[in-house]
């Protein structure tokens, strides 16, 4: 089984790859790559993201053929996909951080600034309220478990059925989103200790 993490000049690549190495099945390989051909043929695909929405989108677009390779793997082949932080936000139709930037358009919604009197960025450990307990990615994950967040913008979806879990930071924020073979976490599972590793392991055992 080929587990691929996309390297486009942004993201917690070392932390993400180390976490996946810890929970992968025996015989599986973990590859961090900038090569579209490798991405297109991945059995499991992870898109990390740290920084601003437009910068991450530009980083992916700057790799010739990468956008098409991601779409081929996730949309055409239906392989399991996980977006982390900005990698999750890119699943939306559009983002409004600094400028208007189109996303992948996989989920109906937009990425907007968190409206709160609390300090931004939202940084630290926050409680997860799981709405879709039956989803395989939440297997054995405790309701109310804490995960590590770092963000000032969040995904606002037009259809609540795609919001699998929320957290509260002055308002309800989409913490996990999903559709078909796609899953996204606003928090960083690779930095969320035991529960984060469990979610990564569940993702790698998922057969959508």
PDB file of C-alpha atoms in Angstrom:
ATOM      1  CA  UNK A   1       0.000   0.000   0.000  1.00  0.00           C
ATOM      2  CA  UNK A   2       1.403   3.334  -1.122  1.00  0.00           C
ATOM      3  CA  UNK A   3       0.757   6.243   1.289  1.00  0.00           C
ATOM      4  CA  UNK A   4       1.596   9.562  -0.341  1.00  0.00           C
ATOM      5  CA  UNK A   5       2.013  12.983   1.307  1.00  0.00           C
ATOM      6  CA  UNK A   6       2.100  15.901  -1.129  1.00  0.00           C
ATOM      7  CA  UNK A   7       5.074  18.257  -0.865  1.00  0.00           C
ATOM      8  CA  UNK A   8       4.281  21.632  -2.388  1.00  0.00           C
ATOM      9  CA  UNK A   9       6.474  23.827  -0.215  1.00  0.00           C
ATOM     10  CA  UNK A  10       4.026  24.129   2.657  1.00  0.00           C
ATOM     11  CA  UNK A  11       2.961  21.938   5.497  1.00  0.00           C
ATOM     12  CA  UNK A  12       4.234  19.900   8.393  1.00  0.00           C
ATOM     13  CA  UNK A  13       5.873  17.339   6.156  1.00  0.00           C
ATOM     14  CA  UNK A  14       8.291  15.898   8.710  1.00  0.00           C
ATOM     15  CA  UNK A  15       5.685  15.691  11.484  1.00  0.00           C
ATOM     16  CA  UNK A  16       3.047  14.275   9.146  1.00  0.00           C
ATOM     17  CA  UNK A  17       5.345  11.659   7.627  1.00  0.00           C
ATOM     18  CA  UNK A  18       6.654  10.566  11.051  1.00  0.00           C
ATOM     19  CA  UNK A  19       3.103  10.214  12.366  1.00  0.00           C
ATOM     20  CA  UNK A  20       1.997   8.163   9.352  1.00  0.00           C
ATOM     21  CA  UNK A  21       5.096   5.967   9.667  1.00  0.00           C
ATOM     22  CA  UNK A  22       4.078   5.197  13.259  1.00  0.00           C
ATOM     23  CA  UNK A  23       0.590   3.964  12.386  1.00  0.00           C
ATOM     24  CA  UNK A  24       1.001   2.442   8.916  1.00  0.00           C
ATOM     25  CA  UNK A  25       0.459  -1.245   8.304  1.00  0.00           C
ATOM     26  CA  UNK A  26       3.420  -3.567   7.851  1.00  0.00           C
ATOM     27  CA  UNK A  27       4.525  -3.594   4.232  1.00  0.00           C
ATOM     28  CA  UNK A  28       3.111  -0.145   3.462  1.00  0.00           C
ATOM     29  CA  UNK A  29       5.344   2.617   2.153  1.00  0.00           C
ATOM     30  CA  UNK A  30       5.216   6.317   3.013  1.00  0.00           C
ATOM     31  CA  UNK A  31       6.317   8.716   0.292  1.00  0.00           C
ATOM     32  CA  UNK A  32       6.642  12.515   0.469  1.00  0.00           C
ATOM     33  CA  UNK A  33       6.640  13.752  -3.103  1.00  0.00           C
ATOM     34  CA  UNK A  34       6.341  16.638  -5.556  1.00  0.00           C
ATOM     35  CA  UNK A  35       5.812  14.238  -8.467  1.00  0.00           C
ATOM     36  CA  UNK A  36       2.320  14.276 -10.035  1.00  0.00           C
ATOM     37  CA  UNK A  37       2.694  10.705 -11.348  1.00  0.00           C
ATOM     38  CA  UNK A  38       3.314   9.424  -7.809  1.00  0.00           C
ATOM     39  CA  UNK A  39       0.328  11.397  -6.507  1.00  0.00           C
ATOM     40  CA  UNK A  40      -1.964  10.074  -9.238  1.00  0.00           C
ATOM     41  CA  UNK A  41      -1.119   6.461  -8.360  1.00  0.00           C
ATOM     42  CA  UNK A  42      -1.297   6.776  -4.544  1.00  0.00           C
ATOM     43  CA  UNK A  43      -3.443   4.321  -2.605  1.00  0.00           C
ATOM     44  CA  UNK A  44      -3.925   6.923   0.151  1.00  0.00           C
ATOM     45  CA  UNK A  45      -3.305  10.632  -0.301  1.00  0.00           C
ATOM     46  CA  UNK A  46      -2.616  13.263   2.384  1.00  0.00           C
ATOM     47  CA  UNK A  47      -2.472  16.997   1.694  1.00  0.00           C
ATOM     48  CA  UNK A  48      -1.020  18.938   4.646  1.00  0.00           C
ATOM     49  CA  UNK A  49      -1.120  22.698   4.856  1.00  0.00           C
ATOM     50  CA  UNK A  50       0.423  25.457   6.946  1.00  0.00           C
ATOM     51  CA  UNK A  51       0.091  29.152   6.153  1.00  0.00           C
ATOM     52  CA  UNK A  52      -2.341  31.177   4.088  1.00  0.00           C
ATOM     53  CA  UNK A  53      -4.954  29.723   1.730  1.00  0.00           C
ATOM     54  CA  UNK A  54      -3.745  31.616  -1.409  1.00  0.00           C
ATOM     55  CA  UNK A  55      -0.091  30.730  -0.764  1.00  0.00           C
ATOM     56  CA  UNK A  56      -0.917  27.036  -0.451  1.00  0.00           C
ATOM     57  CA  UNK A  57      -3.036  27.074  -3.619  1.00  0.00           C
ATOM     58  CA  UNK A  58      -0.258  28.864  -5.515  1.00  0.00           C
ATOM     59  CA  UNK A  59       2.280  26.322  -4.233  1.00  0.00           C
ATOM     60  CA  UNK A  60       0.230  23.427  -5.603  1.00  0.00           C
ATOM     61  CA  UNK A  61      -0.502  25.199  -8.887  1.00  0.00           C
ATOM     62  CA  UNK A  62       3.217  25.904  -9.357  1.00  0.00           C
ATOM     63  CA  UNK A  63       3.894  22.156  -9.662  1.00  0.00           C
ATOM     64  CA  UNK A  64       3.056  21.289 -13.289  1.00  0.00           C
ATOM     65  CA  UNK A  65       0.334  18.641 -13.496  1.00  0.00           C
ATOM     66  CA  UNK A  66      -0.238  18.456  -9.724  1.00  0.00           C
ATOM     67  CA  UNK A  67      -3.813  19.794  -9.688  1.00  0.00           C
ATOM     68  CA  UNK A  68      -4.808  17.270 -12.368  1.00  0.00           C
ATOM     69  CA  UNK A  69      -2.997  14.443 -10.555  1.00  0.00           C
ATOM     70  CA  UNK A  70      -4.855  15.172  -7.307  1.00  0.00           C
ATOM     71  CA  UNK A  71      -8.188  15.263  -9.140  1.00  0.00           C
ATOM     72  CA  UNK A  72      -7.392  12.011 -10.949  1.00  0.00           C
ATOM     73  CA  UNK A  73      -6.554  10.229  -7.708  1.00  0.00           C
ATOM     74  CA  UNK A  74      -9.350  11.595  -5.530  1.00  0.00           C
ATOM     75  CA  UNK A  75     -12.232  12.342  -7.902  1.00  0.00           C
ATOM     76  CA  UNK A  76     -11.727   9.916 -10.793  1.00  0.00           C
ATOM     77  CA  UNK A  77     -10.253   6.926  -8.919  1.00  0.00           C
ATOM     78  CA  UNK A  78     -12.005   7.583  -5.596  1.00  0.00           C
ATOM     79  CA  UNK A  79      -8.930   6.911  -3.473  1.00  0.00           C
ATOM     80  CA  UNK A  80      -9.040   7.927   0.214  1.00  0.00           C
ATOM     81  CA  UNK A  81      -7.931  11.539   0.730  1.00  0.00           C
ATOM     82  CA  UNK A  82      -7.153  13.493   3.898  1.00  0.00           C
ATOM     83  CA  UNK A  83      -6.643  17.248   3.955  1.00  0.00           C
ATOM     84  CA  UNK A  84      -5.023  18.731   7.057  1.00  0.00           C
ATOM     85  CA  UNK A  85      -5.561  22.368   8.148  1.00  0.00           C
ATOM     86  CA  UNK A  86      -5.222  24.449   4.952  1.00  0.00           C
ATOM     87  CA  UNK A  87      -5.209  21.136   3.077  1.00  0.00           C
ATOM     88  CA  UNK A  88      -8.759  20.703   4.372  1.00  0.00           C
ATOM     89  CA  UNK A  89      -9.708  24.285   3.537  1.00  0.00           C
ATOM     90  CA  UNK A  90      -8.645  23.777  -0.080  1.00  0.00           C
ATOM     91  CA  UNK A  91     -11.445  21.207  -0.423  1.00  0.00           C
ATOM     92  CA  UNK A  92     -13.920  24.129  -0.433  1.00  0.00           C
ATOM     93  CA  UNK A  93     -15.075  26.194  -3.394  1.00  0.00           C
ATOM     94  CA  UNK A  94     -13.378  29.449  -2.440  1.00  0.00           C
ATOM     95  CA  UNK A  95     -11.241  31.110   0.222  1.00  0.00           C
ATOM     96  CA  UNK A  96     -11.229  34.752   1.320  1.00  0.00           C
ATOM     97  CA  UNK A  97      -7.892  34.976   3.127  1.00  0.00           C
ATOM     98  CA  UNK A  98      -6.083  38.121   1.885  1.00  0.00           C
ATOM     99  CA  UNK A  99      -7.685  37.707  -1.556  1.00  0.00           C
ATOM    100  CA  UNK A 100     -10.336  35.641  -3.316  1.00  0.00           C
ATOM    101  CA  UNK A 101      -8.848  32.258  -4.218  1.00  0.00           C
ATOM    102  CA  UNK A 102     -10.606  29.290  -5.754  1.00  0.00           C
ATOM    103  CA  UNK A 103     -10.348  25.945  -3.973  1.00  0.00           C
ATOM    104  CA  UNK A 104     -10.805  22.451  -5.377  1.00  0.00           C
ATOM    105  CA  UNK A 105     -14.576  22.794  -5.248  1.00  0.00           C
ATOM    106  CA  UNK A 106     -15.174  19.385  -3.668  1.00  0.00           C
ATOM    107  CA  UNK A 107     -17.330  20.754  -0.847  1.00  0.00           C
ATOM    108  CA  UNK A 108     -19.998  23.479  -1.100  1.00  0.00           C
ATOM    109  CA  UNK A 109     -18.735  26.311   1.025  1.00  0.00           C
ATOM    110  CA  UNK A 110     -16.140  28.966   1.641  1.00  0.00           C
ATOM    111  CA  UNK A 111     -13.209  29.697   3.916  1.00  0.00           C
ATOM    112  CA  UNK A 112     -13.671  32.881   5.933  1.00  0.00           C
ATOM    113  CA  UNK A 113     -12.098  34.560   8.955  1.00  0.00           C
ATOM    114  CA  UNK A 114     -13.234  33.369  12.373  1.00  0.00           C
ATOM    115  CA  UNK A 115     -15.616  35.971  13.836  1.00  0.00           C
ATOM    116  CA  UNK A 116     -14.833  36.077  17.541  1.00  0.00           C
ATOM    117  CA  UNK A 117     -13.659  38.376  20.311  1.00  0.00           C
ATOM    118  CA  UNK A 118     -11.219  35.661  21.335  1.00  0.00           C
ATOM    119  CA  UNK A 119      -7.569  35.858  20.366  1.00  0.00           C
ATOM    120  CA  UNK A 120      -6.570  34.901  16.833  1.00  0.00           C
ATOM    121  CA  UNK A 121      -5.071  32.711  15.621  1.00  0.00           C
ATOM    122  CA  UNK A 122      -7.044  29.987  17.351  1.00  0.00           C
ATOM    123  CA  UNK A 123      -4.042  28.120  18.697  1.00  0.00           C
ATOM    124  CA  UNK A 124      -3.954  25.222  21.116  1.00  0.00           C
ATOM    125  CA  UNK A 125      -5.997  22.274  22.316  1.00  0.00           C
ATOM    126  CA  UNK A 126      -9.743  22.251  21.750  1.00  0.00           C
ATOM    127  CA  UNK A 127     -12.494  19.742  22.370  1.00  0.00           C
ATOM    128  CA  UNK A 128     -14.021  17.822  19.485  1.00  0.00           C
ATOM    129  CA  UNK A 129     -17.787  17.385  19.232  1.00  0.00           C
ATOM    130  CA  UNK A 130     -18.344  14.447  16.885  1.00  0.00           C
ATOM    131  CA  UNK A 131     -21.568  14.584  14.871  1.00  0.00           C
ATOM    132  CA  UNK A 132     -20.989  11.475  12.727  1.00  0.00           C
ATOM    133  CA  UNK A 133     -19.861   8.885  15.263  1.00  0.00           C
ATOM    134  CA  UNK A 134     -20.385   6.079  12.771  1.00  0.00           C
ATOM    135  CA  UNK A 135     -17.741   7.353  10.359  1.00  0.00           C
ATOM    136  CA  UNK A 136     -14.795   4.902  10.265  1.00  0.00           C
ATOM    137  CA  UNK A 137     -12.263   7.689  10.863  1.00  0.00           C
ATOM    138  CA  UNK A 138     -13.763   8.204  14.362  1.00  0.00           C
ATOM    139  CA  UNK A 139     -13.471   4.557  15.412  1.00  0.00           C
ATOM    140  CA  UNK A 140     -12.504   4.480  19.130  1.00  0.00           C
ATOM    141  CA  UNK A 141     -12.012   8.262  19.142  1.00  0.00           C
ATOM    142  CA  UNK A 142     -13.446   9.685  22.367  1.00  0.00           C
ATOM    143  CA  UNK A 143     -16.321  12.145  22.163  1.00  0.00           C
ATOM    144  CA  UNK A 144     -14.890  15.332  23.645  1.00  0.00           C
ATOM    145  CA  UNK A 145     -11.266  14.385  22.940  1.00  0.00           C
ATOM    146  CA  UNK A 146      -8.857  17.289  22.522  1.00  0.00           C
ATOM    147  CA  UNK A 147      -6.987  18.070  19.306  1.00  0.00           C
ATOM    148  CA  UNK A 148      -4.404  20.702  18.391  1.00  0.00           C
ATOM    149  CA  UNK A 149      -5.535  23.682  16.267  1.00  0.00           C
ATOM    150  CA  UNK A 150      -3.639  26.574  14.652  1.00  0.00           C
ATOM    151  CA  UNK A 151      -5.777  28.756  12.359  1.00  0.00           C
ATOM    152  CA  UNK A 152      -7.525  32.103  11.919  1.00  0.00           C
ATOM    153  CA  UNK A 153      -9.831  31.084   9.060  1.00  0.00           C
ATOM    154  CA  UNK A 154     -12.402  28.301   8.975  1.00  0.00           C
ATOM    155  CA  UNK A 155     -14.615  26.464   6.503  1.00  0.00           C
ATOM    156  CA  UNK A 156     -18.271  27.463   6.401  1.00  0.00           C
ATOM    157  CA  UNK A 157     -20.301  24.873   4.497  1.00  0.00           C
ATOM    158  CA  UNK A 158     -23.708  25.405   2.905  1.00  0.00           C
ATOM    159  CA  UNK A 159     -24.708  21.796   3.650  1.00  0.00           C
ATOM    160  CA  UNK A 160     -24.338  20.643   7.249  1.00  0.00           C
ATOM    161  CA  UNK A 161     -24.290  16.977   6.248  1.00  0.00           C
ATOM    162  CA  UNK A 162     -20.643  17.397   5.255  1.00  0.00           C
ATOM    163  CA  UNK A 163     -19.653  18.645   8.744  1.00  0.00           C
ATOM    164  CA  UNK A 164     -18.607  15.519  10.648  1.00  0.00           C
ATOM    165  CA  UNK A 165     -17.326  17.194  13.817  1.00  0.00           C
ATOM    166  CA  UNK A 166     -17.127  20.670  15.290  1.00  0.00           C
ATOM    167  CA  UNK A 167     -15.235  22.576  17.938  1.00  0.00           C
ATOM    168  CA  UNK A 168     -16.138  25.741  19.785  1.00  0.00           C
ATOM    169  CA  UNK A 169     -14.048  28.894  19.624  1.00  0.00           C
ATOM    170  CA  UNK A 170     -16.468  31.715  20.263  1.00  0.00           C
ATOM    171  CA  UNK A 171     -18.742  29.978  17.788  1.00  0.00           C
ATOM    172  CA  UNK A 172     -19.177  26.512  16.318  1.00  0.00           C
ATOM    173  CA  UNK A 173     -16.358  25.758  13.866  1.00  0.00           C
ATOM    174  CA  UNK A 174     -16.136  22.880  11.410  1.00  0.00           C
ATOM    175  CA  UNK A 175     -13.321  20.702  12.747  1.00  0.00           C
ATOM    176  CA  UNK A 176     -13.767  17.630  10.520  1.00  0.00           C
ATOM    177  CA  UNK A 177     -15.488  17.598   7.134  1.00  0.00           C
ATOM    178  CA  UNK A 178     -16.062  14.757   4.747  1.00  0.00           C
ATOM    179  CA  UNK A 179     -17.727  13.544   1.580  1.00  0.00           C
ATOM    180  CA  UNK A 180     -17.498  10.107  -0.037  1.00  0.00           C
ATOM    181  CA  UNK A 181     -13.770   9.172  -0.061  1.00  0.00           C
ATOM    182  CA  UNK A 182     -12.642  12.571   1.261  1.00  0.00           C
ATOM    183  CA  UNK A 183     -11.949  13.676   4.820  1.00  0.00           C
ATOM    184  CA  UNK A 184     -10.518  16.911   6.151  1.00  0.00           C
ATOM    185  CA  UNK A 185      -9.373  18.002   9.610  1.00  0.00           C
ATOM    186  CA  UNK A 186      -8.991  21.635  10.615  1.00  0.00           C
ATOM    187  CA  UNK A 187      -6.738  20.499  13.460  1.00  0.00           C
ATOM    188  CA  UNK A 188      -3.373  18.784  13.110  1.00  0.00           C
ATOM    189  CA  UNK A 189      -3.752  15.050  13.872  1.00  0.00           C
ATOM    190  CA  UNK A 190       0.020  14.631  13.595  1.00  0.00           C
ATOM    191  CA  UNK A 191       0.404  17.018  16.566  1.00  0.00           C
ATOM    192  CA  UNK A 192      -2.561  15.702  18.560  1.00  0.00           C
ATOM    193  CA  UNK A 193      -0.847  12.832  20.363  1.00  0.00           C
ATOM    194  CA  UNK A 194      -2.769   9.591  20.986  1.00  0.00           C
ATOM    195  CA  UNK A 195      -6.143  10.602  19.519  1.00  0.00           C
ATOM    196  CA  UNK A 196      -4.529  12.227  16.495  1.00  0.00           C
ATOM    197  CA  UNK A 197      -2.497   9.109  15.733  1.00  0.00           C
ATOM    198  CA  UNK A 198      -5.643   7.021  16.139  1.00  0.00           C
ATOM    199  CA  UNK A 199      -7.464   9.127  13.553  1.00  0.00           C
ATOM    200  CA  UNK A 200      -4.553   8.746  11.125  1.00  0.00           C
ATOM    201  CA  UNK A 201      -4.560   4.995  11.700  1.00  0.00           C
ATOM    202  CA  UNK A 202      -8.316   4.870  11.132  1.00  0.00           C
ATOM    203  CA  UNK A 203      -7.878   6.833   7.901  1.00  0.00           C
ATOM    204  CA  UNK A 204      -5.299   4.309   6.654  1.00  0.00           C
ATOM    205  CA  UNK A 205      -7.718   1.467   7.481  1.00  0.00           C
ATOM    206  CA  UNK A 206     -10.639   3.202   5.741  1.00  0.00           C
ATOM    207  CA  UNK A 207     -12.151   1.556   2.672  1.00  0.00           C
ATOM    208  CA  UNK A 208     -14.642   4.086   1.264  1.00  0.00           C
TER     209      UNK A 208
END
